[in-house]
PDB file of N, CA and C in Angstrom:
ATOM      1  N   UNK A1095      37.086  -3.499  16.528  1.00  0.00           N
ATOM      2  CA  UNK A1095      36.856  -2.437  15.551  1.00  0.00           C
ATOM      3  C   UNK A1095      37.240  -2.931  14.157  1.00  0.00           C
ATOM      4  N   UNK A1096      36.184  -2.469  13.152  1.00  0.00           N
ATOM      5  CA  UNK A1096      36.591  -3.116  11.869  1.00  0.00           C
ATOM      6  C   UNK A1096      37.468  -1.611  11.071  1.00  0.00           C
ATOM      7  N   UNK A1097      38.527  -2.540  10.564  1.00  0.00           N
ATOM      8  CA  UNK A1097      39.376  -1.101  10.002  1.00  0.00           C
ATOM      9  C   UNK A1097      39.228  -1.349   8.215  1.00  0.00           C
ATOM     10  N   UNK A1098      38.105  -2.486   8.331  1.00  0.00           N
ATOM     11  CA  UNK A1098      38.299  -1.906   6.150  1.00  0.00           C
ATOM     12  C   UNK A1098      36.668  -1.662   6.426  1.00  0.00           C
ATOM     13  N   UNK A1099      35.939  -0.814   7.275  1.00  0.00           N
ATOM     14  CA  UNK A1099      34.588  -0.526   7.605  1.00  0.00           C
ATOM     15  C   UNK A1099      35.015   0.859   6.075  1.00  0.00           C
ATOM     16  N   UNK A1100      35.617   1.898   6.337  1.00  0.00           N
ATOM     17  CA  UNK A1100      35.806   2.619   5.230  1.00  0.00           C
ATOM     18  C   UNK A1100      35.325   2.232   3.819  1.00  0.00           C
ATOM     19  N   UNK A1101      36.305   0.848   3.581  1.00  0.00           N
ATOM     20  CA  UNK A1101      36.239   0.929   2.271  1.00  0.00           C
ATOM     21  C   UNK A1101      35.495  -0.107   2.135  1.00  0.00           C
ATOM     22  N   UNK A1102      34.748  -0.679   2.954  1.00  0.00           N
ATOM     23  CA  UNK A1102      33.126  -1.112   2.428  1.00  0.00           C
ATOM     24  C   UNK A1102      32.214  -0.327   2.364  1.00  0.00           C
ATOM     25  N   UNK A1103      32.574   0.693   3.257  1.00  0.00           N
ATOM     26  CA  UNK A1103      31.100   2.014   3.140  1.00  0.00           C
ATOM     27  C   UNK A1103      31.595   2.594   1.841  1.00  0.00           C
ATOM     28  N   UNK A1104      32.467   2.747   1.247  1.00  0.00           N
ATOM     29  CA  UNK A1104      32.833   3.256  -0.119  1.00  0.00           C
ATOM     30  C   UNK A1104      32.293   2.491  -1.134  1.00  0.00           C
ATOM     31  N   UNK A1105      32.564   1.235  -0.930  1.00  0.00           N
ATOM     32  CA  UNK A1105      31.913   0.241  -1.795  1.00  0.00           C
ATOM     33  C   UNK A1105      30.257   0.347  -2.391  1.00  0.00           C
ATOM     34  N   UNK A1106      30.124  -0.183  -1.007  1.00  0.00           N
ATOM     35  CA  UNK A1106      28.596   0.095  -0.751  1.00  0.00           C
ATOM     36  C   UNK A1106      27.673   1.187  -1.169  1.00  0.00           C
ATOM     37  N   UNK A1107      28.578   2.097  -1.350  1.00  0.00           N
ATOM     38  CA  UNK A1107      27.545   3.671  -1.449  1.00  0.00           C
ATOM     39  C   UNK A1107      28.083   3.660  -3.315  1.00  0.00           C
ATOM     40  N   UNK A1108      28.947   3.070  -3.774  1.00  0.00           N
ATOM     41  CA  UNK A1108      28.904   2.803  -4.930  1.00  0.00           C
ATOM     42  C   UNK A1108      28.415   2.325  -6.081  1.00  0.00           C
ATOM     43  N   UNK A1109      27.980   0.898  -5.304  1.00  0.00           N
ATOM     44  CA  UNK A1109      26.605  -0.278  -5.903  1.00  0.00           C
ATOM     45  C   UNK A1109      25.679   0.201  -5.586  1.00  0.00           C
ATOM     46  N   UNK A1110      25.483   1.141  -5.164  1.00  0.00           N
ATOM     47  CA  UNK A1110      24.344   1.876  -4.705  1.00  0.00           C
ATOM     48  C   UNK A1110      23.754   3.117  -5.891  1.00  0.00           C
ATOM     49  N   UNK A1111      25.343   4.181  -5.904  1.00  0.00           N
ATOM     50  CA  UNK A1111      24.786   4.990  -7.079  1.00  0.00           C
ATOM     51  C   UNK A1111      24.710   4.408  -7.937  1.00  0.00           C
ATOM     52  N   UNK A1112      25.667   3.385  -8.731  1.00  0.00           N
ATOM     53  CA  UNK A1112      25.702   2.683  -9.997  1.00  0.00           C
ATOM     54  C   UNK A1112      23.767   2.078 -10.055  1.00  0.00           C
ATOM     55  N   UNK A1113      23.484   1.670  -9.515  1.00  0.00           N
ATOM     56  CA  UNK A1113      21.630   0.974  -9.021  1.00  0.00           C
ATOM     57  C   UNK A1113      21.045   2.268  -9.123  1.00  0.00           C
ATOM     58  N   UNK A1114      21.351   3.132  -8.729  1.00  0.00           N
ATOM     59  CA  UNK A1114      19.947   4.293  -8.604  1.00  0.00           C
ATOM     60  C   UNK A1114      20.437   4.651 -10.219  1.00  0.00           C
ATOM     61  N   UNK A1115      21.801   4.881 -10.653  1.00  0.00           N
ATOM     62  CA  UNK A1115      22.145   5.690 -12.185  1.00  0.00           C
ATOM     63  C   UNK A1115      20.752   4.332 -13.563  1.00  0.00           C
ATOM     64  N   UNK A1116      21.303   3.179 -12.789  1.00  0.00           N
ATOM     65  CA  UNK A1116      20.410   2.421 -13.745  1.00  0.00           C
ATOM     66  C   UNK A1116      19.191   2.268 -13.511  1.00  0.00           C
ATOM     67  N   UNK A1117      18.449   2.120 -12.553  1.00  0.00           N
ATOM     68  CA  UNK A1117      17.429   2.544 -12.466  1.00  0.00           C
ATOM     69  C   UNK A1117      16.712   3.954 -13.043  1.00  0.00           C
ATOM     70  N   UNK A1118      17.213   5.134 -12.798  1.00  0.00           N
ATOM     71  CA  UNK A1118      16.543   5.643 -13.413  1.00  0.00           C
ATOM     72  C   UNK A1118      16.944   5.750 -14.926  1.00  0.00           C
ATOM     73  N   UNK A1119      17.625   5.350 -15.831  1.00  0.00           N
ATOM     74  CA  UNK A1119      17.879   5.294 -16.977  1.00  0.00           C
ATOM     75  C   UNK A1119      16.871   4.017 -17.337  1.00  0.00           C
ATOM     76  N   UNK A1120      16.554   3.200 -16.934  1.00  0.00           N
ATOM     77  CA  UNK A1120      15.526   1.911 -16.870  1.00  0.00           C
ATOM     78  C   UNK A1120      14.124   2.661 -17.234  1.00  0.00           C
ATOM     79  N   UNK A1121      13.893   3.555 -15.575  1.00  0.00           N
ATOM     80  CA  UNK A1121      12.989   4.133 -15.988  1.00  0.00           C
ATOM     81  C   UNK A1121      12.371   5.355 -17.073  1.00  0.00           C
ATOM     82  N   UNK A1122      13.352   5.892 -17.685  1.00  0.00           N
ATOM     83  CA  UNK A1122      13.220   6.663 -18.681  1.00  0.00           C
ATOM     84  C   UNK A1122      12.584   5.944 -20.000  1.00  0.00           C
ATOM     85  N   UNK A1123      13.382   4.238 -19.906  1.00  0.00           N
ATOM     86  CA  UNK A1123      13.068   3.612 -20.575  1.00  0.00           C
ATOM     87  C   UNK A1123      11.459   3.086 -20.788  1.00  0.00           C
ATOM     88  N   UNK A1124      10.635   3.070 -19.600  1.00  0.00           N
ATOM     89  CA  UNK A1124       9.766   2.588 -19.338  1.00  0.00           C
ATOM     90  C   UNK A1124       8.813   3.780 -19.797  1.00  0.00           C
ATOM     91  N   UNK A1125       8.917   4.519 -19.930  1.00  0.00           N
ATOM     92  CA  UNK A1125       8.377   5.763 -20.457  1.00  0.00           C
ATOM     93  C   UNK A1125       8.495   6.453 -21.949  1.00  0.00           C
ATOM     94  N   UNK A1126       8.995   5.231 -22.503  1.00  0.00           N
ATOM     95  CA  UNK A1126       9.541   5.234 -23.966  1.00  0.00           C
ATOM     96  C   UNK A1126      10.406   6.221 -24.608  1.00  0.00           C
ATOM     97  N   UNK A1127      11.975   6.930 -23.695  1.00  0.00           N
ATOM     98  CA  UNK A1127      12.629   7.507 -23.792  1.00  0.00           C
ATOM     99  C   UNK A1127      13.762   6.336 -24.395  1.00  0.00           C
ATOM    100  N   UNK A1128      14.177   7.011 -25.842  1.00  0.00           N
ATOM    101  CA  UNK A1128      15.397   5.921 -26.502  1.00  0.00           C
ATOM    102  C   UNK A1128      16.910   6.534 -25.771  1.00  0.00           C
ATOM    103  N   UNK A1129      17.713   5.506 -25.964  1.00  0.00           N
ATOM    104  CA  UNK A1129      19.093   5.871 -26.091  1.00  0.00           C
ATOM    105  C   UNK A1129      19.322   7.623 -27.073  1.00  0.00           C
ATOM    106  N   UNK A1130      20.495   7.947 -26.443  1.00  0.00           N
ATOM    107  CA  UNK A1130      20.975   8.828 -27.519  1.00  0.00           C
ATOM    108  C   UNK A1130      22.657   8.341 -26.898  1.00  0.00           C
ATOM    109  N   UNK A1131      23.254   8.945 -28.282  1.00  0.00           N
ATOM    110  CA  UNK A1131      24.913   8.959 -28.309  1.00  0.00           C
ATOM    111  C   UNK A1131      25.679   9.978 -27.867  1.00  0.00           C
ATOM    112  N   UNK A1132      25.322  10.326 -26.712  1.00  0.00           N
ATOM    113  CA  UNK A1132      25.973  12.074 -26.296  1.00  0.00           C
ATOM    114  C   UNK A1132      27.007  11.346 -25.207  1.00  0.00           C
ATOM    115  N   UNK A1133      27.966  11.933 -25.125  1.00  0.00           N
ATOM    116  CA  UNK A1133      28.726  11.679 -23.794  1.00  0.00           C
ATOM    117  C   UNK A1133      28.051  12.129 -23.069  1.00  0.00           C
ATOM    118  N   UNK A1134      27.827  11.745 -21.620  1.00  0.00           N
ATOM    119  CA  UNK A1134      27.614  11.761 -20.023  1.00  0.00           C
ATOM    120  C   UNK A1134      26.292  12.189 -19.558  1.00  0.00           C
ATOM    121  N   UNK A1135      25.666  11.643 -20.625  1.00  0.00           N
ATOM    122  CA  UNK A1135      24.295  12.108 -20.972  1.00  0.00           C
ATOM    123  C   UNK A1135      23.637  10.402 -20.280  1.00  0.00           C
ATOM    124  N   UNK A1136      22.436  10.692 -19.068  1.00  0.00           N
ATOM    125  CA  UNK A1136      22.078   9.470 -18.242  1.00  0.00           C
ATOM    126  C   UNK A1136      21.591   8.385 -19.798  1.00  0.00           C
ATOM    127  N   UNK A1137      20.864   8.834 -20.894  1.00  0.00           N
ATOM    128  CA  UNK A1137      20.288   8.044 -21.726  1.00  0.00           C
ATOM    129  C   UNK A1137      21.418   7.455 -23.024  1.00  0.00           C
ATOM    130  N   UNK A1138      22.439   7.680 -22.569  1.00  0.00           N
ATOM    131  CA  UNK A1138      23.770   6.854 -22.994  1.00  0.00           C
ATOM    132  C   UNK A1138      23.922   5.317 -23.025  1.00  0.00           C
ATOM    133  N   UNK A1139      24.049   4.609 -23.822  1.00  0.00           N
ATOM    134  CA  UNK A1139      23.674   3.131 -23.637  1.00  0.00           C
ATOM    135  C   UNK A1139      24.536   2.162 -22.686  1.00  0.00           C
ATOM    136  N   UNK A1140      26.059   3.413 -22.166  1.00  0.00           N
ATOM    137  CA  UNK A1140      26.894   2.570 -21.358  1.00  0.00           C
ATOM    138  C   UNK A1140      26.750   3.919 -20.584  1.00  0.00           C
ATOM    139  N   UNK A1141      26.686   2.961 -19.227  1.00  0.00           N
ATOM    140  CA  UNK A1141      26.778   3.901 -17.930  1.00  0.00           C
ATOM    141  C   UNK A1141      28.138   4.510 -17.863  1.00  0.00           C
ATOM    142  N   UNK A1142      27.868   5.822 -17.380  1.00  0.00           N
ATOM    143  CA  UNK A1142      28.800   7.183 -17.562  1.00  0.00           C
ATOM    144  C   UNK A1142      29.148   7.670 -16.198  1.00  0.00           C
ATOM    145  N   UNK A1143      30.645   7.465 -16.439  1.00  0.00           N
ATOM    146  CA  UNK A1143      31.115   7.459 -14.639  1.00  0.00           C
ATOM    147  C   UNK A1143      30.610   8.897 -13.766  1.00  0.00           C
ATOM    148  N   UNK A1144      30.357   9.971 -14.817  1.00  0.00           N
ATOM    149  CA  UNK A1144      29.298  11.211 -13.939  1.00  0.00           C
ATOM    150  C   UNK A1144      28.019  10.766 -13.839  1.00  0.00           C
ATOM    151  N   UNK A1145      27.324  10.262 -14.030  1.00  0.00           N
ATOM    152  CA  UNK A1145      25.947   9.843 -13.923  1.00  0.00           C
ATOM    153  C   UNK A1145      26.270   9.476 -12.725  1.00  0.00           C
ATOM    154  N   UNK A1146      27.726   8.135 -12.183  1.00  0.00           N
ATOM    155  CA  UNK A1146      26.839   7.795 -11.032  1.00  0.00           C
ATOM    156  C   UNK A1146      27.761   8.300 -10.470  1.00  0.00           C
ATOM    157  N   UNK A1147      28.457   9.239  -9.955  1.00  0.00           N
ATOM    158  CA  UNK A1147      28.861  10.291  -8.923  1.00  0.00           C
ATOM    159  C   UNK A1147      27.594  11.260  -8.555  1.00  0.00           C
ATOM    160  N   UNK A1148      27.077  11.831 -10.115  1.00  0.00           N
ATOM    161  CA  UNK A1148      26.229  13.226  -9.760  1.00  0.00           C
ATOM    162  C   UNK A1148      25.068  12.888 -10.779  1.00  0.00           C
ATOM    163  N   UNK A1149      24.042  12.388 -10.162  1.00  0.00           N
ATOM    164  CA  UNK A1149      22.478  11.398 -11.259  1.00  0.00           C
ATOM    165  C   UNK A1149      22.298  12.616 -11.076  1.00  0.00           C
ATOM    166  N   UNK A1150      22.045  12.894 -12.732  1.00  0.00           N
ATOM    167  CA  UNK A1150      21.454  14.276 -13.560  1.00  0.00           C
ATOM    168  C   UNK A1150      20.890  14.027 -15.025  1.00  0.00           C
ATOM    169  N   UNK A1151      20.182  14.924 -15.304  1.00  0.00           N
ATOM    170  CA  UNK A1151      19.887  15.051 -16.272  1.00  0.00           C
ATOM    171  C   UNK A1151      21.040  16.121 -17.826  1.00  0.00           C
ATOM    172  N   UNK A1152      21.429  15.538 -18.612  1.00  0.00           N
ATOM    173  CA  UNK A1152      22.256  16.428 -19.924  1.00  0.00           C
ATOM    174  C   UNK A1152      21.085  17.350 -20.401  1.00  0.00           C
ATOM    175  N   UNK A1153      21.625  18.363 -20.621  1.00  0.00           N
ATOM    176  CA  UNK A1153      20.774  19.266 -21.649  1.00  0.00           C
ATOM    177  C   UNK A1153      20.224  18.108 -22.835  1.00  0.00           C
ATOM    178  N   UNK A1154      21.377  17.334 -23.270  1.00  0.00           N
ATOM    179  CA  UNK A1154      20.674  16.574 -24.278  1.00  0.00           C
ATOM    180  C   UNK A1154      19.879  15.289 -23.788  1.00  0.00           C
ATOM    181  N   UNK A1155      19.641  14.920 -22.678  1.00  0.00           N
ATOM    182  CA  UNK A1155      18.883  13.788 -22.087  1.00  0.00           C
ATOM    183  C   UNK A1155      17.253  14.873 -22.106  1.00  0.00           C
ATOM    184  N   UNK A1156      17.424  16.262 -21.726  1.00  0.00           N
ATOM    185  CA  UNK A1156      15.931  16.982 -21.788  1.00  0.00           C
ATOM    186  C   UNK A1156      15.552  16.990 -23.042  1.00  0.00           C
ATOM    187  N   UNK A1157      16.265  17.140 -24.367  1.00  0.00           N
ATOM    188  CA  UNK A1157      16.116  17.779 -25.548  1.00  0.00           C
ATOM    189  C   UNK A1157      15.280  16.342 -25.869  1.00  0.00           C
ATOM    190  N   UNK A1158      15.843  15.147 -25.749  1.00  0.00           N
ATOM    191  CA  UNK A1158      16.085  13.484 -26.363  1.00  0.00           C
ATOM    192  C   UNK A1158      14.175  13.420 -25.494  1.00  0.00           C
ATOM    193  N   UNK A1159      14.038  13.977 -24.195  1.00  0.00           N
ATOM    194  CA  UNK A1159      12.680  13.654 -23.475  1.00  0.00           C
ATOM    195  C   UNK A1159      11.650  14.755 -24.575  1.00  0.00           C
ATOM    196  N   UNK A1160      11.574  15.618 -24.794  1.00  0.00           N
ATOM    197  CA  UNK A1160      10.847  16.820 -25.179  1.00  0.00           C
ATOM    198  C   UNK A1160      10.352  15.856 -26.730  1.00  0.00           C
ATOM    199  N   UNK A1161      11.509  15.656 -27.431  1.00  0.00           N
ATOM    200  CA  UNK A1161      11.491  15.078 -28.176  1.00  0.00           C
ATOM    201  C   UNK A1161       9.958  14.059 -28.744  1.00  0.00           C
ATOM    202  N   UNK A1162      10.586  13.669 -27.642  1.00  0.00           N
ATOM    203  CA  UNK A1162       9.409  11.998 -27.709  1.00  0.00           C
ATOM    204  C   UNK A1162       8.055  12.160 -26.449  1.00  0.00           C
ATOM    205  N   UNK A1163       7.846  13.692 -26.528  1.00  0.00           N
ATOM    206  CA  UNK A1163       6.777  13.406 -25.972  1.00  0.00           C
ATOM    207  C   UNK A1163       5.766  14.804 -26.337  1.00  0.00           C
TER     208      UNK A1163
END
């Protein structure tokens, strides 16, 4: 029996949200959505430790999309 199985599945499911948080901030990009300077907002230029617990959208990540399109 592996007993640090835990805290590789912790790991793991970590590099995981951190990958899906950048990915879709990638893809926002690809859709010609810019950075903005809001705290915890996904289109933040440094990944935001709520983004990758809970991948969402900020009121100001909708305002920043509406924006530019």
């Amino acid at each position: 029996r592996d007993l640090h199985y835990p805290l590789r599945r912790q790991r793991q499911m970590c590099i995981r949200d951190r990958l899906k948080t950048i990915l879709a901030h990638e893809i926002l990009h690809l859709v010609g959505i810019p950075h903005i300077k809001v705290k915890n907002a996904l289109m933040n230029p440094i990944i935001q430790k709520n983004q990758v617990r809970n991948l969402s959208l900020t009121r100001e990540d909708i305002i920043n999309f509406e924006k530019n399109f």
